[in-house]
mmCIF file of C-alpha atoms in Angstrom:
data_model
loop_
_atom_site.group_PDB
_atom_site.id
_atom_site.type_symbol
_atom_site.label_atom_id
_atom_site.label_comp_id
_atom_site.label_asym_id
_atom_site.label_seq_id
_atom_site.Cartn_x
_atom_site.Cartn_y
_atom_site.Cartn_z
ATOM 1 C CA MET Q 1 5.656 167.590 193.309
ATOM 2 C CA THR Q 2 3.497 169.718 190.851
ATOM 3 C CA ARG Q 3 3.604 173.894 191.054
ATOM 4 C CA ASN Q 4 0.145 175.871 189.761
ATOM 5 C CA HIS Q 5 0.271 179.510 188.455
ATOM 6 C CA PRO Q 6 -1.240 181.830 189.625
ATOM 7 C CA HIS Q 7 1.697 180.601 192.457
ATOM 8 C CA ILE Q 8 0.896 180.588 195.664
ATOM 9 C CA SER Q 9 3.661 181.678 197.763
ATOM 10 C CA ARG Q 10 6.913 182.222 195.646
ATOM 11 C CA ARG Q 11 9.077 180.516 197.582
ATOM 12 C CA THR Q 12 7.356 177.435 196.070
ATOM 13 C CA ALA Q 13 6.819 178.428 193.264
ATOM 14 C CA LEU Q 14 7.935 180.261 189.882
ATOM 15 C CA ARG Q 15 7.968 184.042 189.430
ATOM 16 C CA THR Q 16 4.821 184.220 187.270
ATOM 17 C CA VAL Q 17 4.303 187.503 185.329
ATOM 18 C CA ALA Q 18 0.885 187.682 184.428
ATOM 19 C CA GLY Q 19 -0.236 188.734 180.685
ATOM 20 C CA ALA Q 20 -4.295 189.165 181.528
ATOM 21 C CA ALA Q 21 -6.155 187.935 184.558
ATOM 22 C CA LEU Q 22 -8.640 186.506 182.095
ATOM 23 C CA MET Q 23 -7.938 185.626 178.778
ATOM 24 C CA SER Q 24 -11.164 184.636 176.019
ATOM 25 C CA VAL Q 25 -11.188 181.554 174.227
ATOM 26 C CA ALA Q 26 -14.293 181.718 173.007
ATOM 27 C CA GLY Q 27 -16.457 182.330 169.235
ATOM 28 C CA CYS Q 28 -18.622 184.626 169.699
ATOM 29 C CA LEU Q 29 -22.671 183.709 168.845
ATOM 30 C CA ASN Q 30 -24.315 184.910 165.763
ATOM 31 C CA ASP Q 31 -27.629 186.197 165.834
ATOM 32 C CA ASN Q 32 -28.604 182.822 164.744
ATOM 33 C CA GLY Q 33 -26.888 181.203 167.684
ATOM 34 C CA GLY Q 34 -25.048 179.172 166.250
ATOM 35 C CA SER Q 35 -20.557 179.447 166.310
ATOM 36 C CA GLY Q 36 -19.038 182.506 165.083
ATOM 37 C CA THR Q 37 -15.452 184.086 164.932
ATOM 38 C CA PRO Q 38 -13.178 183.779 167.576
ATOM 39 C CA GLY Q 39 -11.776 186.851 167.844
ATOM 40 C CA ASP Q 40 -11.137 189.540 170.982
ATOM 41 C CA GLY Q 41 -14.871 188.549 171.351
ATOM 42 C CA THR Q 42 -16.030 188.146 174.894
ATOM 43 C CA THR Q 43 -19.942 188.819 174.268
ATOM 44 C CA SER Q 44 -22.707 188.101 171.707
ATOM 45 C CA PRO Q 45 -22.151 190.542 169.028
ATOM 46 C CA ASP Q 46 -25.900 191.324 169.661
ATOM 47 C CA GLY Q 47 -25.938 191.022 173.622
ATOM 48 C CA LYS Q 48 -28.372 188.481 173.459
ATOM 49 C CA GLY Q 49 -28.400 184.256 174.331
ATOM 50 C CA PRO Q 50 -27.802 182.660 177.494
ATOM 51 C CA LEU Q 51 -23.514 182.221 176.701
ATOM 52 C CA THR Q 52 -22.216 185.837 177.064
ATOM 53 C CA ARG Q 53 -18.580 184.809 177.895
ATOM 54 C CA ILE Q 54 -16.466 182.042 177.868
ATOM 55 C CA THR Q 55 -12.828 182.325 179.543
ATOM 56 C CA ILE Q 56 -9.796 180.432 180.550
ATOM 57 C CA GLU Q 57 -9.039 181.153 184.502
ATOM 58 C CA GLY Q 58 -6.067 178.838 185.372
ATOM 59 C CA THR Q 59 -7.382 175.310 184.439
ATOM 60 C CA THR Q 60 -10.516 175.910 184.190
ATOM 61 C CA LEU Q 61 -13.297 176.157 181.833
ATOM 62 C CA VAL Q 62 -16.209 179.031 182.779
ATOM 63 C CA VAL Q 63 -19.092 179.796 180.958
ATOM 64 C CA GLU Q 64 -20.727 183.074 182.161
ATOM 65 C CA LEU Q 65 -24.440 183.231 181.382
ATOM 66 C CA SER Q 66 -27.047 186.120 180.509
ATOM 67 C CA GLU Q 67 -29.269 186.965 183.231
ATOM 68 C CA GLU Q 68 -31.888 185.941 181.599
ATOM 69 C CA ALA Q 69 -30.928 182.199 180.775
ATOM 70 C CA ASP Q 70 -33.345 180.063 180.815
ATOM 71 C CA ILE Q 71 -31.695 176.914 180.209
ATOM 72 C CA ASP Q 72 -30.803 174.114 183.182
ATOM 73 C CA GLN Q 73 -27.482 172.429 181.905
ATOM 74 C CA VAL Q 74 -24.740 173.563 180.371
ATOM 75 C CA ASN Q 75 -23.120 170.183 178.468
ATOM 76 C CA LEU Q 76 -19.037 170.141 177.704
ATOM 77 C CA ILE Q 77 -18.157 168.165 174.658
ATOM 78 C CA GLN Q 78 -14.856 166.400 173.986
ATOM 79 C CA PRO Q 79 -13.088 167.113 170.129
ATOM 80 C CA ASN Q 80 -13.712 163.522 169.927
ATOM 81 C CA GLY Q 81 -17.319 164.072 170.966
ATOM 82 C CA GLU Q 82 -17.277 162.819 173.726
ATOM 83 C CA LEU Q 83 -18.855 164.401 177.035
ATOM 84 C CA PHE Q 84 -16.344 166.106 179.353
ATOM 85 C CA GLY Q 85 -18.828 166.759 181.678
ATOM 86 C CA LYS Q 86 -22.303 168.479 182.281
ATOM 87 C CA ARG Q 87 -23.047 171.399 184.994
ATOM 88 C CA ASP Q 88 -26.958 171.650 185.895
ATOM 89 C CA VAL Q 89 -27.520 175.815 186.032
ATOM 90 C CA ALA Q 90 -28.959 176.840 189.161
ATOM 91 C CA ALA Q 91 -31.832 179.312 188.816
ATOM 92 C CA GLY Q 92 -30.460 183.033 188.889
ATOM 93 C CA ALA Q 93 -26.182 181.278 188.063
ATOM 94 C CA GLN Q 94 -24.652 182.958 186.154
ATOM 95 C CA GLN Q 95 -21.511 181.156 185.314
ATOM 96 C CA VAL Q 96 -21.124 177.213 185.634
ATOM 97 C CA SER Q 97 -17.233 176.118 185.498
ATOM 98 C CA PHE Q 98 -15.465 172.650 184.367
ATOM 99 C CA GLU Q 99 -11.861 172.088 185.637
ATOM 100 C CA ILE Q 100 -10.011 170.494 182.750
ATOM 101 C CA GLY Q 101 -6.721 170.430 184.449
ATOM 102 C CA THR Q 102 -3.825 169.875 181.983
ATOM 103 C CA ALA Q 103 -4.726 166.085 180.881
ATOM 104 C CA TYR Q 104 -7.262 167.486 178.242
ATOM 105 C CA ALA Q 105 -6.576 166.614 174.976
ATOM 106 C CA PRO Q 106 -6.102 169.855 172.860
ATOM 107 C CA GLY Q 107 -8.727 170.876 170.062
ATOM 108 C CA GLU Q 108 -12.139 172.042 169.427
ATOM 109 C CA TYR Q 109 -14.749 171.874 172.345
ATOM 110 C CA ARG Q 110 -18.521 172.314 172.362
ATOM 111 C CA VAL Q 111 -21.023 174.121 174.747
ATOM 112 C CA LEU Q 112 -24.353 173.325 174.660
ATOM 113 C CA ALA Q 113 -26.941 175.125 176.676
ATOM 114 C CA LEU Q 114 -30.210 172.518 177.531
ATOM 115 C CA LYS Q 115 -33.225 173.283 178.512
ATOM 116 C CA GLY Q 116 -34.515 169.909 179.402
ATOM 117 C CA GLU Q 117 -33.668 167.617 176.416
ATOM 118 C CA GLU Q 118 -33.672 170.304 174.016
ATOM 119 C CA THR Q 119 -30.356 172.226 172.167
ATOM 120 C CA VAL Q 120 -31.160 175.572 172.932
ATOM 121 C CA VAL Q 121 -27.684 177.437 171.902
ATOM 122 C CA GLU Q 122 -23.882 175.465 170.448
ATOM 123 C CA THR Q 123 -20.936 177.388 170.301
ATOM 124 C CA THR Q 124 -17.069 176.201 170.248
ATOM 125 C CA THR Q 125 -14.118 177.178 171.417
ATOM 126 C CA GLU Q 126 -10.395 176.082 170.779
ATOM 127 C CA LEU Q 127 -8.350 175.097 173.662
ATOM 128 C CA ARG Q 128 -5.180 174.164 172.358
ATOM 129 C CA PRO Q 129 -1.795 175.538 174.443
ATOM 130 C CA GLU Q 130 1.339 177.103 172.580
ATOM 131 C CA ILE Q 131 4.460 177.034 174.499
ATOM 132 C CA GLN Q 132 7.428 179.325 173.204
ATOM 133 C CA ILE Q 133 10.883 180.539 174.928
ATOM 134 C CA GLN Q 134 11.466 183.892 175.013
ATOM 135 C CA ASP Q 135 14.574 184.119 177.409
ATOM 136 C CA VAL Q 136 17.270 182.219 179.565
ATOM 137 C CA GLY Q 137 19.790 183.930 181.898
ATOM 138 C CA LEU Q 138 21.739 183.171 184.493
ATOM 139 C CA TYR Q 139 22.992 184.678 188.382
ATOM 140 C CA ARG Q 140 25.763 186.057 187.483
ATOM 141 C CA ASN Q 141 23.406 188.392 184.997
ATOM 142 C CA ASN Q 142 19.774 188.699 185.803
ATOM 143 C CA PRO Q 143 20.542 189.480 190.525
ATOM 144 C CA ASP Q 144 16.516 190.997 189.749
ATOM 145 C CA LYS Q 145 14.981 187.943 189.777
ATOM 146 C CA PRO Q 146 13.981 186.655 192.836
ATOM 147 C CA TRP Q 147 17.044 183.710 193.204
ATOM 148 C CA ASP Q 148 16.554 184.111 197.164
ATOM 149 C CA GLU Q 149 12.886 183.295 197.113
ATOM 150 C CA VAL Q 150 13.578 180.038 194.995
ATOM 151 C CA TYR Q 151 16.039 178.848 196.758
ATOM 152 C CA GLY Q 152 16.193 179.737 200.082
ATOM 153 C CA GLU Q 153 18.917 182.704 201.099
ATOM 154 C CA SER Q 154 21.134 180.377 202.425
ATOM 155 C CA GLU Q 155 21.704 178.615 198.645
ATOM 156 C CA THR Q 156 22.264 181.845 197.524
ATOM 157 C CA ASP Q 157 26.243 181.558 197.493
ATOM 158 C CA ARG Q 158 25.993 178.625 195.902
ATOM 159 C CA ILE Q 159 24.255 179.002 193.240
ATOM 160 C CA LYS Q 160 25.357 181.934 191.613
ATOM 161 C CA ASN Q 161 27.736 181.150 189.384
ATOM 162 C CA GLY Q 162 26.032 177.725 188.192
ATOM 163 C CA GLU Q 163 22.040 178.214 187.972
ATOM 164 C CA ALA Q 164 20.142 179.293 184.472
ATOM 165 C CA PHE Q 165 16.601 180.340 184.510
ATOM 166 C CA VAL Q 166 14.536 179.402 181.343
ATOM 167 C CA THR Q 167 11.178 182.258 180.783
ATOM 168 C CA VAL Q 168 8.233 180.931 178.686
ATOM 169 C CA GLU Q 169 5.213 182.218 177.724
ATOM 170 C CA ASN Q 170 2.065 180.433 176.979
ATOM 171 C CA THR Q 171 0.212 181.911 173.710
ATOM 172 C CA GLY Q 172 -1.986 179.406 172.850
ATOM 173 C CA SER Q 173 -5.605 178.913 174.226
ATOM 174 C CA GLY Q 174 -5.285 176.467 176.817
ATOM 175 C CA PRO Q 175 -3.181 175.606 179.847
ATOM 176 C CA GLU Q 176 -0.026 173.740 179.546
ATOM 177 C CA ALA Q 177 2.214 171.842 182.006
ATOM 178 C CA ILE Q 178 6.017 171.958 181.397
ATOM 179 C CA THR Q 179 7.422 168.874 182.903
ATOM 180 C CA GLU Q 180 11.047 169.069 182.059
ATOM 181 C CA LEU Q 181 13.590 171.541 181.255
ATOM 182 C CA ILE Q 182 17.010 170.726 179.818
ATOM 183 C CA PHE Q 183 20.572 172.190 178.651
ATOM 184 C CA SER Q 184 22.594 170.497 175.679
ATOM 185 C CA GLY Q 185 25.625 171.861 173.801
ATOM 186 C CA ASP Q 186 28.071 174.159 174.823
ATOM 187 C CA VAL Q 187 27.827 174.890 178.685
ATOM 188 C CA PRO Q 188 30.101 173.868 181.301
ATOM 189 C CA ASN Q 189 28.454 171.088 182.684
ATOM 190 C CA PRO Q 190 26.099 169.091 180.662
ATOM 191 C CA ILE Q 191 26.609 165.715 182.434
ATOM 192 C CA GLU Q 192 23.660 166.908 185.411
ATOM 193 C CA ASN Q 193 20.980 167.894 182.781
ATOM 194 C CA PRO Q 194 17.972 167.256 183.393
ATOM 195 C CA ARG Q 195 18.684 166.632 187.470
ATOM 196 C CA GLY Q 196 15.389 165.146 187.591
ATOM 197 C CA SER Q 197 12.798 167.150 185.856
ATOM 198 C CA GLY Q 198 15.370 169.871 185.776
ATOM 199 C CA MET Q 199 13.625 172.892 187.236
ATOM 200 C CA HIS Q 200 13.986 173.460 191.188
ATOM 201 C CA GLU Q 201 11.716 171.931 193.509
ATOM 202 C CA THR Q 202 9.064 171.111 191.219
ATOM 203 C CA ASP Q 203 8.117 167.606 188.896
ATOM 204 C CA ARG Q 204 5.467 170.010 187.158
ATOM 205 C CA VAL Q 205 4.686 173.916 185.880
ATOM 206 C CA VAL Q 206 1.116 175.356 184.453
ATOM 207 C CA VAL Q 207 1.490 177.928 182.770
ATOM 208 C CA SER Q 208 -2.458 179.752 181.570
ATOM 209 C CA PRO Q 209 -2.896 181.255 178.294
ATOM 210 C CA GLY Q 210 -1.687 184.159 178.271
ATOM 211 C CA GLU Q 211 0.987 183.677 180.665
ATOM 212 C CA THR Q 212 4.551 183.617 181.214
ATOM 213 C CA ALA Q 213 6.846 181.781 183.787
ATOM 214 C CA ASP Q 214 10.307 181.522 184.622
ATOM 215 C CA LEU Q 215 11.946 178.337 185.070
ATOM 216 C CA PHE Q 216 14.710 178.240 187.549
ATOM 217 C CA SER Q 217 17.128 175.386 186.618
ATOM 218 C CA ASN Q 218 16.969 172.393 189.446
ATOM 219 C CA SER Q 219 21.232 171.654 188.090
ATOM 220 C CA PHE Q 220 24.351 173.428 187.736
ATOM 221 C CA PRO Q 221 24.300 173.603 183.444
ATOM 222 C CA PHE Q 222 26.645 176.727 184.029
ATOM 223 C CA GLY Q 223 29.103 175.376 186.786
ATOM 224 C CA SER Q 224 32.112 173.611 187.429
ATOM 225 C CA GLU Q 225 33.269 172.475 184.187
ATOM 226 C CA SER Q 226 33.179 168.581 183.411
ATOM 227 C CA GLU Q 227 35.036 166.329 181.181
ATOM 228 C CA ASP Q 228 32.637 166.855 178.052
ATOM 229 C CA GLY Q 229 31.856 170.681 179.016
ATOM 230 C CA MET Q 230 33.280 173.644 177.475
ATOM 231 C CA GLY Q 231 34.673 176.226 180.154
ATOM 232 C CA CYS Q 232 36.347 179.854 180.705
ATOM 233 C CA SER Q 233 39.738 180.453 178.981
ATOM 234 C CA PRO Q 234 41.825 183.939 179.322
ATOM 235 C CA ASP Q 235 41.570 183.733 175.272
ATOM 236 C CA GLY Q 236 37.857 183.096 175.579
ATOM 237 C CA ASN Q 237 35.902 180.169 174.461
ATOM 238 C CA SER Q 238 32.177 180.751 172.501
ATOM 239 C CA GLY Q 239 29.709 177.925 171.520
ATOM 240 C CA GLN Q 240 25.695 177.039 170.977
ATOM 241 C CA PHE Q 241 23.339 175.929 173.662
ATOM 242 C CA THR Q 242 19.935 174.595 172.972
ATOM 243 C CA VAL Q 243 17.713 175.105 175.924
ATOM 244 C CA ILE Q 244 14.711 171.878 175.496
ATOM 245 C CA VAL Q 245 10.939 172.142 176.982
ATOM 246 C CA GLU Q 246 9.023 169.446 177.505
ATOM 247 C CA THR Q 247 5.230 170.178 177.671
ATOM 248 C CA GLN Q 248 2.432 167.332 179.249
ATOM 249 C CA VAL Q 249 -0.660 168.291 177.033
ATOM 250 C CA SER Q 250 0.517 169.271 173.516
ATOM 251 C CA GLY Q 251 3.277 166.514 173.872
ATOM 252 C CA ASN Q 252 6.086 168.630 172.277
ATOM 253 C CA ARG Q 253 9.694 169.321 172.849
ATOM 254 C CA VAL Q 254 10.087 173.328 172.329
ATOM 255 C CA THR Q 255 13.450 174.207 171.652
ATOM 256 C CA SER Q 256 15.769 177.445 171.261
ATOM 257 C CA THR Q 257 19.751 177.733 170.677
ATOM 258 C CA TYR Q 258 21.161 180.368 171.764
ATOM 259 C CA ASN Q 259 25.184 181.853 171.726
ATOM 260 C CA VAL Q 260 27.808 181.925 174.247
ATOM 261 C CA GLN Q 261 30.950 183.011 174.825
ATOM 262 C CA TYR Q 262 32.975 182.022 177.997
ATOM 263 C CA SER Q 263 36.049 185.358 178.919
ATOM 264 C CA GLY Q 264 37.855 185.278 181.557
ATOM 265 C CA SER Q 265 40.022 183.222 183.967
ATOM 266 C CA ASP Q 266 39.734 179.391 183.605
ATOM 267 C CA GLU Q 267 37.626 179.418 186.698
ATOM 268 C CA MET Q 268 33.905 179.390 186.068
ATOM 269 C CA THR Q 269 33.137 181.257 189.489
ATOM 270 C CA ASP Q 270 35.496 184.344 188.018
ATOM 271 C CA CYS Q 271 34.225 183.880 184.253
ATOM 272 C CA GLU Q 272 32.029 186.611 182.280
ATOM 273 C CA VAL Q 273 29.431 184.774 180.245
ATOM 274 C CA THR Q 274 27.511 186.391 177.290
ATOM 275 C CA ILE Q 275 24.094 184.531 175.959
ATOM 276 C CA THR Q 276 22.669 185.981 172.128
ATOM 277 C CA GLU Q 277 20.167 184.972 170.725
ATOM 278 C CA ALA Q 278 21.400 182.438 167.472
#
């Protein structure tokens, strides 16, 4: 099953906190109609030219056109020079779009506005995702998270002592798909990690540029102690664990390491777990 952001249903999708409805990934057009330098820039500096803005909406690249645009086609060229797609521009249309999904090659793309066979203007836009791990926590320490909506109310008692969440942010300029979530190191139950993708009821989580998402674990990394895990004790135990997030578009393994302290009774259900950045 695949899950996209923004989510359709919070019960079947992960909680997303949108950093912005749209994020500009295009450079401004300069006075000569060539590519400019990327900045906040969503419009051409002189307000002229057929291309006014290039943005990413979810997994779609949107090219906005000026009202006076006299063009009949927009082409999107991949970093390797091959044509990604072309869109005819109907009379009066002020935008065209390309569904880039999460199987695109990251890099610099060229956007060409054509009139007949002639290129009227060309600009470039960078599509390169960048996932960062922002936070990690447990049910017992973060009851405000939408656990009931993700797992279902009937599962609340079962998950509250073992399940974890990881918050990730896409600080790049292209959409990314998270394909695996892994906990390793000094956690009570490392054996089951990951179970499947490691994420609850999904094998992929799409995070658009500027968005954050909570990845909810599908196993019990902080549940009952296994033979190879670190558990709780009255004297206290401390160690480190690592969160690993695997990505599809960039093909990276993003990692973040945390210190963890276990204190309380020998049972994990009554254990106090404190997580801090390493």
